[in-house]
Amino acid sequence: MVMGLLLWAPGAAFFFFFFFFAAWGSAAACGYQSCPVTKPDMLNVHLIPHTHDDVGWLKTVDQYFFGVRNDIQHAGVQYILDSVIPQLLADPSKRFIYVEVVFFARWWALQTESMRQAVKQLVAEGRLEFVNGGWCMNDEASVHYSAVIDQMSLGLRFLQETFGECGRPRVAWHIDPFGHSREQASLFAQMGYDGFFVGRIDYQDKGQREAWREMEQLWRASGSLAPPVADLFTGVLPNGYNPPMSLCWDQICSDNPIVDDDSEENNVESLVAYFLGTAAAQANYYRTNHIVMTMGSDFQYENALMWYKNLDKLIKHVNAKQESGIRVNVLYSTPSCYLWELNKANMSWTLKYDDFFPYADGPHQFWTGYFTSRPALKRYERLSNNFLQVCNQLEALTGIQGNMGPYGNANSSVLRQAMGVAQHHDAVSGTAKQHVTNDYAKQLSAGWDACQIVISNALASIVGTKENFIYCNQLNISVCQLTEAAPTFMVIVYNPLARPVDWNIRLPVNGSHYAILAPDGQTIPSEVIPVSSFTRAVRRDRGDAVNELVFQASAPPLGYRTYSVSRLPGRGPARSRTLKRLHDQPGTEHLSWAIENQHLRVVFDSRTGLLKEIENLDKNISLPLSQNYFWYNASSGNQENSQASGAYIFRPNTSEPFLIAQGAHLYHVKTGVVQEIYQNFSDWCSQVVRLYAGQPYVELEWTVGPIPIRDGLGKEIISRFETNLQTDGLFYTDSNGREILERRRNYRATWNLSQTEPVAGNYYPVNSRIFIKDKKVQLTVLTDRSQGGSSIFDGSLELMVHRRLLHDDARGVGEPLLEPGDYLNGLVVRGRHLILLDTVESSADQHRLRAQQEYMAPQLVLAPGGGPPYHPGQDSLKEYTALNHALPSNVHLLTLAQWEPSTVLIRLEHQFEREESVNGSMPAVVNLQNLFSSFNIISLQEMSLAANQKREEMKRLIWQSAKGAAEQKADSARLDPTQITLQPMEIRTFLAHVQPQASFRRRA
């Protein structure tokens, strides 16, 4: 009774608990050394008290943290931590785990120093344990590996700086993401995790694993990295992340508490018997004498006393049965302590090589709709990652001048944290409520504002003039006030890649003729073409440009080139030639229209206006190919199953999609810079097929929406490509933008699939590319955001680009995926697909480099020109590179970011897989010491992928596979900054202590 009173006396009580338990824990240690003692001759049941705190879903991040809008959902994260900590301080046996660092960091900032010291003691004793440790628990289907690494590094850095080594998670914990990618497991392994626990896998997969006792395996998560670099022990939790039935003792639960008093309500015997039966049944699915129970769920432990009081009683009364011969031992534990016991069992584990997509939680219930849901947010997130990398680089290259300058004070952290939030498994996935989705976009927008200040400051210090820098972020709909009105302006093209690139620029203008000069005074070829009717319909009154100025720019590696643009007087307007659709008349079937450049020829059927054939002129490859837009009618449920299509679930009511139109009305533009065919399928679906001069790919710019719903039908829109390639049921998709996985229609590698949805059950996440091939030819489509895709029949590819639905799919979000858009009549989305046609052996050389250039695209910064010098007498620098030499084509500068005032974070990545390219798959060697021209590297420390451990100190648990333990290769060689070797798919991470060059303004 006195102890209970002390818990709530914030002064004296807290003083007592802190010093008493600090003394108790003086000999304790974190990590595996802190794990409780188990009993080897019994079934040990590890109870894991936890809370799962979504970083936005039904409420915004702020609403969840502060506990407002409980009319939507009762949840207040700050109260969870406020409630748990006193319980841990009161009893040394109790444990708790926490995951979402964005919430914990916010709570931490509000605490007193005495509370912080108490929490540090709990962490040092291993009783408050961080698992996973990212800024959020990220999605695995719709994320790009670059953003995953960043958000994990952000959270892990906070934990390392706050709690030291004891704050480092040993276990990855993805209990709620809707399926699991192989690349995610590979990244976790490279970050130093010892194990990975997941909550959601396909119901058929889980059933078979239970029958075969394969709920725990060793996941070999890379086909290129030598084992055990990407090996990760992976366990499937028994109940998702919830407690067993009837054993939930949170304030939001309705299960009976344990009553052990002398009362008619005493239920100890029945609950203990039920628990023992549950534990015995669960043990049948696992191979050791250790099992785990997740005691908690969404936003639980606001009243931690309820949970712990009942768990105490459960442990007491179950363990008392040991005296009567029951061989069950129940204990407070953590995921890492459970993992430690599995490792000590010294067993061999079967190997998994594929991934856990797609995920279904029942017949007809495939979670494949969210691969595409909220396509505008998915594109904004991808663009934001691009902008963050530019911001990171220029901040690192200019230091304090980027953070404090003529445009204000700012840093990259605002956008970095917003991007960390956006990776959450209900954010970029598109599965949050509309007002929450709006909040994700608002946070990203605030990050853009901060990074624009950083980039402006940095560019001014390098360029040498203080220009009125302008960021035109609506160029995709031909809106930019400066270029529309100004007679002269400058275009700075900044390239974040460490190799030179060419990039096609399109600027909205109102003149008909322009002169463009490169820094050396050379005139750049350009064309002025009319703004299309498609674009005018989308932008409405947001801009009034009648034309677009089109030219090809080039930019040096990790640098910029400045182009001067001047409007020329007079002459006639830009014109396009309209192609009238030819009707199906005798004698016209042989006619066709075509666009062509040096590398490709694209042919269209004159009767339908549809794409008909693509020719690779360099390789003499001709592929008959048709492409059109279709819609699946979204199911609202039927007699067979009530499941409707929704934000998560994709379920068409028939396997055959409907054509939006039999054909398209065409007009075209042919110039020396670009050739375009405009296809109009309907008043809500159109496409431009483009060939730029010198570019070895076909660009399809699609515009879809507002999707009509007046007919009462939800619609899921696809772009489908049909060829005569003999593909034998196979197609290929990327895993989070990195390694490629083979997919086979109506097949799963680890169980005999009973297919209930022939379309949705064959959809997979496409983060950056999808392709089909035969023995000679490969057709690859690159995407500009994450989408769902498949090959529903041989020789075909399809990508879902947009969806608008009328029903909720009963997975918790509680609203249909309607997306009102800017004008409240439905969302309009515009995007790009790039088509590559090549031989099988040469395709990787194309799609690897092109995909990287799409996600790390050049950043355009515009200015009217004529700004004053940055320093008196300083010359203007129109061309700049931060490198002494470009990196090899198979090496990517994944990260260049400020870490400390004189330390930068550098990641180098080999961007080819093993044996996919004759030259690209060769090992690469980089002289990092002499790579950068803007700073000198004084010292170099190699780190784990997340940069929270020195590489030489990484010591992961060793696991025995059915094929034997992989050899642990020690890095005995001394790090030589002049000889950094990268093997296929290897990422190496460094912290470099740097000294700025006296003059870093190096001309390209």
XYZ file of C-alpha atoms in Angstrom, residues 452-947:
496
model
C 15.477 25.617 -49.868
C 17.165 28.013 -47.451
C 20.125 25.634 -47.059
C 20.466 25.139 -50.811
C 20.174 28.873 -51.534
C 22.820 29.708 -48.935
C 25.107 26.985 -50.237
C 24.690 27.867 -53.897
C 25.283 31.563 -53.263
C 28.554 30.780 -51.490
C 29.710 28.614 -54.409
C 28.258 30.583 -57.332
C 29.621 33.788 -55.859
C 26.481 35.881 -56.259
C 23.418 36.365 -54.089
C 20.692 35.599 -56.579
C 16.959 35.583 -56.041
C 16.840 31.791 -56.205
C 13.486 30.358 -57.191
C 12.292 26.774 -56.856
C 9.563 26.007 -59.365
C 7.983 22.893 -57.902
C 5.094 22.673 -60.361
C 7.049 22.249 -63.562
C 5.252 18.960 -64.210
C 2.130 21.030 -64.989
C 4.061 23.858 -66.712
C 3.831 26.429 -63.937
C 6.718 28.746 -63.072
C 6.097 32.447 -62.662
C 9.689 33.455 -63.382
C 10.097 31.649 -66.703
C 6.610 32.602 -67.842
C 7.265 36.330 -67.428
C 10.997 37.119 -67.439
C 12.770 38.006 -70.698
C 16.035 36.602 -69.302
C 16.800 34.172 -66.504
C 19.359 31.616 -65.424
C 18.884 27.877 -64.872
C 21.220 26.118 -62.454
C 21.195 22.359 -63.007
C 22.622 20.626 -59.918
C 23.526 16.956 -60.333
C 23.553 14.874 -57.105
C 25.091 11.846 -58.821
C 28.844 11.263 -58.792
C 28.929 10.858 -62.570
C 28.061 13.353 -65.309
C 24.481 13.273 -66.564
C 22.354 14.656 -69.353
C 18.872 15.848 -68.418
C 15.976 17.122 -70.482
C 14.611 20.457 -69.279
C 11.071 21.691 -69.930
C 10.180 25.219 -68.800
C 6.857 27.049 -69.207
C 7.269 30.204 -71.308
C 5.184 32.715 -73.213
C 7.699 33.568 -75.902
C 8.109 31.596 -79.122
C 11.892 31.711 -79.572
C 14.718 31.609 -77.046
C 18.501 31.529 -76.984
C 20.224 29.293 -74.417
C 23.890 29.662 -73.619
C 26.089 27.207 -71.757
C 28.814 28.478 -69.393
C 31.379 28.376 -72.220
C 29.193 30.585 -74.410
C 28.075 27.759 -76.695
C 24.479 27.931 -77.925
C 22.405 24.969 -76.797
C 19.831 23.577 -79.256
C 16.302 24.183 -78.041
C 12.712 24.087 -79.212
C 9.525 25.819 -78.170
C 6.374 23.721 -78.315
C 2.826 24.485 -77.203
C 1.614 23.525 -73.761
C -0.665 20.550 -74.355
C -4.382 20.622 -73.761
C -3.772 17.811 -71.240
C -1.566 20.075 -69.143
C -3.857 23.097 -69.448
C -6.733 21.002 -68.155
C -4.736 19.885 -65.105
C -3.219 23.202 -64.085
C -6.380 25.265 -64.627
C -5.677 28.830 -63.483
C -2.377 28.152 -61.693
C -0.300 29.306 -64.655
C -0.785 30.899 -68.059
C 2.214 29.767 -70.110
C 1.241 28.911 -73.683
C 4.508 27.190 -74.569
C 7.255 25.017 -73.174
C 10.950 25.613 -73.780
C 12.700 22.270 -74.247
C 16.452 21.652 -74.224
C 18.950 19.086 -73.063
C 21.282 20.130 -70.267
C 24.360 18.386 -68.989
C 25.771 18.616 -65.486
C 29.116 17.548 -64.025
C 29.367 14.962 -61.230
C 28.261 16.278 -57.844
C 28.065 19.779 -59.213
C 26.127 22.204 -61.351
C 26.123 23.946 -64.680
C 24.416 27.293 -65.258
C 22.481 28.048 -68.442
C 21.529 31.581 -69.494
C 18.152 31.891 -71.197
C 17.021 34.915 -73.256
C 13.755 35.453 -75.072
C 14.213 36.487 -78.703
C 11.921 39.004 -80.381
C 9.306 38.390 -83.013
C 8.620 35.550 -85.374
C 5.599 33.297 -85.400
C 4.115 31.169 -82.631
C 5.172 27.616 -81.950
C 2.910 25.179 -83.771
C 2.085 21.500 -83.597
C 0.675 19.307 -86.295
C -2.516 17.490 -85.402
C -2.925 13.884 -86.495
C -6.477 12.985 -87.313
C -7.468 9.521 -86.267
C -7.805 7.262 -89.279
C -10.954 5.176 -89.285
C -10.928 1.475 -89.974
C -11.265 1.619 -93.746
C -10.114 -0.869 -96.387
C -6.588 -0.146 -97.524
C -5.490 1.771 -94.422
C -4.496 -1.139 -92.226
C -0.878 -0.965 -93.398
C -0.461 2.689 -92.403
C 1.330 3.698 -89.220
C 2.776 6.703 -87.487
C 6.250 6.681 -85.945
C 8.661 8.758 -83.919
C 12.359 8.043 -84.018
C 15.766 9.121 -82.710
C 19.288 7.722 -83.046
C 18.541 4.706 -80.842
C 14.845 3.887 -80.989
C 11.842 3.858 -83.265
C 8.318 3.809 -81.859
C 5.454 2.851 -84.166
C 1.732 3.516 -83.650
C -1.282 1.844 -85.207
C -3.051 4.365 -87.417
C -6.472 2.835 -86.793
C -6.374 2.770 -83.000
C -3.734 5.362 -82.159
C -2.124 2.819 -79.831
C 1.522 1.969 -79.531
C 2.266 -0.917 -81.893
C 5.997 -1.637 -81.965
C 9.348 -0.561 -80.541
C 12.625 -1.001 -82.363
C 16.102 -0.803 -80.837
C 18.044 0.512 -83.817
C 21.430 -0.059 -82.185
C 20.811 -3.778 -81.602
C 18.447 -4.412 -84.523
C 15.716 -5.607 -82.148
C 12.075 -5.222 -83.122
C 9.372 -6.001 -80.549
C 5.659 -5.884 -81.364
C 4.193 -4.122 -78.324
C 0.779 -2.689 -77.609
C -0.005 -0.478 -74.635
C -3.304 0.790 -73.321
C -5.101 1.851 -70.168
C -7.680 -0.327 -68.424
C -9.634 -0.296 -65.192
C -10.507 -3.065 -62.811
C -13.927 -2.776 -61.248
C -13.262 -2.697 -57.498
C -15.223 -5.345 -55.648
C -17.651 -4.288 -52.953
C -17.858 -7.895 -51.763
C -19.918 -10.759 -53.107
C -21.593 -13.996 -52.038
C -18.304 -15.873 -52.123
C -16.558 -13.408 -49.834
C -17.596 -10.056 -48.370
C -14.150 -8.524 -48.842
C -14.174 -5.153 -50.626
C -11.324 -3.399 -52.354
C -9.895 -0.608 -50.201
C -6.784 1.303 -49.200
C -5.018 -1.955 -48.265
C -6.818 -4.639 -50.239
C -6.936 -5.004 -54.015
C -9.850 -7.134 -55.095
C -11.320 -6.695 -58.577
C -14.753 -8.197 -59.114
C -13.564 -9.863 -62.308
C -10.168 -10.924 -63.626
C -10.722 -9.082 -66.895
C -10.211 -5.316 -66.806
C -12.244 -2.879 -68.860
C -10.745 -0.730 -71.597
C -10.911 2.990 -70.941
C -11.083 3.400 -74.715
C -10.596 1.171 -77.747
C -8.147 3.686 -79.114
C -6.711 7.152 -78.695
C -6.986 10.427 -80.593
C -3.519 11.595 -81.586
C -1.505 14.632 -82.384
C 2.204 14.924 -82.544
C 5.160 17.285 -82.294
C 8.383 16.546 -84.144
C 11.434 18.714 -83.517
C 15.178 18.223 -83.449
C 15.161 18.087 -79.648
C 12.105 15.957 -78.936
C 9.424 14.001 -80.767
C 6.078 13.441 -79.082
C 2.844 11.623 -79.736
C -0.089 12.839 -77.638
C -2.711 10.168 -76.951
C -6.113 11.151 -75.608
C -8.035 8.129 -74.298
C -10.793 9.982 -72.458
C -11.459 13.238 -70.676
C -9.709 11.773 -67.598
C -6.925 9.657 -69.119
C -4.194 10.781 -71.506
C -0.574 10.080 -72.306
C 2.406 11.601 -74.096
C 4.901 9.227 -75.710
C 8.288 10.964 -75.987
C 11.631 10.366 -77.603
C 14.293 12.908 -76.714
C 17.279 13.246 -78.993
C 20.042 10.857 -78.010
C 18.096 9.107 -75.242
C 17.941 5.272 -75.349
C 14.512 5.017 -73.686
C 10.897 5.828 -74.458
C 9.149 8.100 -71.994
C 5.452 7.671 -71.284
C 4.003 10.614 -69.379
C 0.561 9.614 -68.138
C -2.179 11.780 -66.653
C -5.052 10.020 -64.905
C -7.999 11.520 -63.025
C -10.342 12.566 -61.713
C -11.457 8.934 -61.925
C -15.224 9.005 -62.560
C -17.424 7.336 -59.939
C -20.904 8.604 -60.824
C -21.702 5.117 -62.077
C -21.251 3.851 -58.521
C -18.185 1.790 -59.405
C -14.786 2.056 -57.768
C -11.972 1.844 -60.300
C -8.342 0.708 -60.249
C -6.420 2.021 -63.264
C -3.635 0.095 -64.961
C -1.239 0.652 -67.829
C -0.789 -2.675 -69.606
C 1.925 -3.685 -72.075
C 1.393 -6.720 -74.298
C 4.157 -8.412 -76.321
C 4.881 -11.732 -78.013
C 7.721 -12.582 -75.612
C 7.596 -16.174 -74.364
C 7.917 -15.586 -70.641
C 6.724 -18.910 -69.188
C 4.862 -17.272 -66.303
C 7.926 -15.364 -65.098
C 8.453 -11.666 -64.489
C 10.880 -9.660 -62.376
C 10.532 -6.824 -59.873
C 13.007 -4.887 -57.780
C 13.192 -5.117 -54.009
C 13.090 -1.567 -52.597
C 15.080 -0.267 -55.569
C 18.019 -2.693 -55.255
C 18.189 -6.406 -55.985
C 15.877 -8.050 -58.513
C 13.545 -10.896 -57.557
C 12.090 -13.452 -59.943
C 8.293 -13.780 -59.724
C 6.262 -16.694 -61.016
C 2.557 -16.360 -61.626
C 0.331 -18.335 -59.233
C 3.325 -19.652 -57.332
C 5.012 -19.310 -53.953
C 8.450 -20.728 -53.295
C 7.749 -21.937 -49.766
C 4.252 -23.432 -49.949
C 1.701 -24.833 -52.380
C -0.451 -21.835 -53.152
C -4.219 -22.109 -53.259
C -4.952 -19.083 -55.437
C -8.238 -17.302 -54.733
C -7.526 -14.035 -56.591
C -5.791 -14.588 -59.962
C -5.095 -10.860 -60.403
C -4.575 -9.409 -56.919
C -2.778 -12.555 -55.769
C -0.148 -12.028 -58.459
C 0.546 -8.355 -57.731
C 3.913 -7.375 -56.276
C 5.475 -4.087 -55.169
C 7.406 -2.292 -57.903
C 9.635 0.360 -56.350
C 11.656 1.288 -59.410
C 11.395 -1.336 -62.181
C 9.615 -4.375 -63.551
C 10.636 -6.454 -66.548
C 9.904 -9.511 -68.649
C 12.297 -11.346 -70.932
C 12.787 -14.350 -73.121
C 16.134 -15.914 -73.923
C 17.264 -12.928 -76.005
C 15.186 -9.795 -75.423
C 14.226 -7.891 -72.264
C 11.496 -5.267 -71.879
C 11.979 -3.115 -68.777
C 9.644 -0.439 -67.420
C 11.001 2.036 -64.863
C 8.631 3.827 -62.504
C 8.903 7.243 -60.853
C 7.246 6.057 -57.601
C 6.217 2.799 -55.972
C 3.362 1.019 -57.716
C 1.778 -2.407 -57.835
C 2.594 -4.492 -60.863
C 2.340 -7.923 -62.401
C 2.348 -10.091 -65.495
C -1.146 -11.559 -65.580
C -0.523 -13.514 -68.782
C 2.614 -14.418 -70.699
C 4.286 -11.581 -72.582
C 2.443 -8.893 -70.612
C 3.289 -6.328 -67.953
C 0.929 -4.087 -66.058
C 1.341 -1.319 -63.519
C -1.446 0.132 -61.409
C -1.151 3.916 -61.560
C -4.215 5.173 -59.662
C -7.235 3.948 -57.719
C -10.449 5.521 -56.456
C -12.732 3.411 -54.306
C -16.147 3.679 -52.745
C -15.850 1.214 -49.878
C -13.641 0.700 -46.859
C -11.855 -2.650 -46.757
C -12.419 -3.219 -43.008
C -8.770 -3.095 -42.009
C -9.138 -0.212 -39.592
C -8.718 3.007 -41.531
C -12.488 3.433 -41.610
C -12.910 5.443 -44.810
C -12.902 4.698 -48.539
C -9.944 5.720 -50.675
C -11.623 8.643 -52.442
C -8.914 11.363 -52.434
C -10.728 14.618 -53.230
C -7.828 16.405 -54.960
C -7.320 20.158 -55.209
C -10.789 20.850 -56.579
C -12.711 18.287 -54.491
C -13.805 16.321 -57.561
C -11.135 13.646 -57.389
C -7.350 13.485 -57.495
C -5.477 13.969 -60.763
C -2.121 12.224 -60.931
C 0.655 12.645 -63.474
C 3.686 10.380 -63.729
C 6.239 8.766 -65.989
C 7.152 5.284 -67.132
C 10.402 4.776 -69.001
C 10.582 1.862 -71.436
C 13.885 0.152 -72.140
C 14.271 -2.478 -74.860
C 17.558 -4.331 -75.075
C 19.232 -7.708 -75.078
C 19.037 -9.674 -71.850
C 22.791 -9.435 -71.274
C 22.896 -5.644 -71.791
C 19.708 -4.608 -69.984
C 21.212 -4.225 -66.499
C 23.706 -1.660 -67.826
C 20.706 0.381 -68.903
C 18.202 -0.019 -66.092
C 20.688 0.219 -63.201
C 22.067 3.622 -64.194
C 18.767 5.001 -65.440
C 16.867 4.017 -62.277
C 19.480 5.722 -60.094
C 19.223 8.846 -62.225
C 15.451 8.851 -61.801
C 15.528 8.763 -57.992
C 18.564 11.091 -57.753
C 17.492 13.451 -60.503
C 19.117 16.833 -61.122
C 17.647 19.722 -59.145
C 16.713 22.869 -61.045
C 17.212 26.214 -59.318
C 16.214 29.315 -61.260
C 17.017 32.983 -60.833
C 16.450 36.213 -62.782
C 20.224 36.864 -62.623
C 22.131 40.015 -61.838
C 22.528 39.384 -58.113
C 25.256 41.188 -56.113
C 28.566 39.413 -55.314
C 28.595 37.046 -52.330
C 31.863 38.714 -51.275
C 33.037 42.066 -52.675
C 34.897 41.493 -55.915
C 34.059 37.783 -56.068
C 33.671 36.286 -59.544
C 30.611 34.297 -60.551
C 31.220 30.579 -61.011
C 28.899 29.184 -63.682
C 30.119 25.621 -63.494
C 31.239 23.584 -60.493
C 32.041 20.068 -59.367
C 32.832 18.907 -55.847
C 34.805 15.925 -57.166
C 38.311 15.618 -58.528
C 37.071 12.822 -60.761
C 33.821 10.989 -61.432
C 33.135 7.680 -59.742
C 33.115 4.518 -61.856
C 29.742 3.935 -63.491
C 28.982 0.962 -61.244
C 29.578 2.963 -58.043
C 26.967 5.251 -56.544
C 27.566 7.970 -53.965
C 24.599 6.961 -51.851
C 25.134 9.449 -49.029
C 27.093 12.634 -48.496
C 25.787 14.402 -45.396
C 26.978 16.574 -42.538
C 27.436 14.525 -39.331
C 29.307 16.903 -37.038
C 30.789 20.341 -37.817
C 34.006 18.751 -39.124
C 32.694 15.261 -39.906
C 30.758 14.041 -42.926
C 28.912 10.788 -43.507
C 29.805 9.048 -46.773
C 28.251 5.927 -48.233
C 29.580 4.288 -51.384
C 27.440 1.661 -53.085
C 28.147 -0.880 -55.784
C 24.915 -0.647 -57.755
C 25.114 -3.890 -59.739
C 24.261 -7.430 -58.731
C 26.590 -10.352 -59.137
C 26.798 -11.652 -62.724
C 24.115 -9.358 -64.188
C 26.567 -7.298 -66.260
C 29.878 -8.207 -67.873
C 31.502 -4.951 -66.804
C 29.091 -3.524 -64.244
C 29.304 -6.575 -61.979
C 33.059 -6.378 -61.628
C 34.478 -5.215 -58.288
C 35.139 -1.484 -58.171
C 37.971 0.405 -56.484
C 37.609 4.017 -55.337
C 40.257 6.447 -54.148
C 38.187 8.101 -51.444
C 41.132 10.086 -50.127
C 41.373 12.093 -53.326
C 37.738 12.039 -54.415
C 36.459 15.384 -53.129
C 37.769 18.768 -54.178
C 35.880 20.781 -51.542
C 37.531 19.190 -48.497
C 40.489 17.073 -47.432
C 39.879 13.848 -45.526
C 42.028 13.958 -42.383
C 40.908 10.596 -40.972
C 38.441 7.924 -41.948
C 36.441 5.485 -39.824
C 34.418 2.708 -41.421
C 31.019 2.184 -39.808
C 28.029 -0.123 -39.940
C 25.407 0.708 -42.562
C 23.451 2.845 -40.074
C 26.677 4.513 -38.840
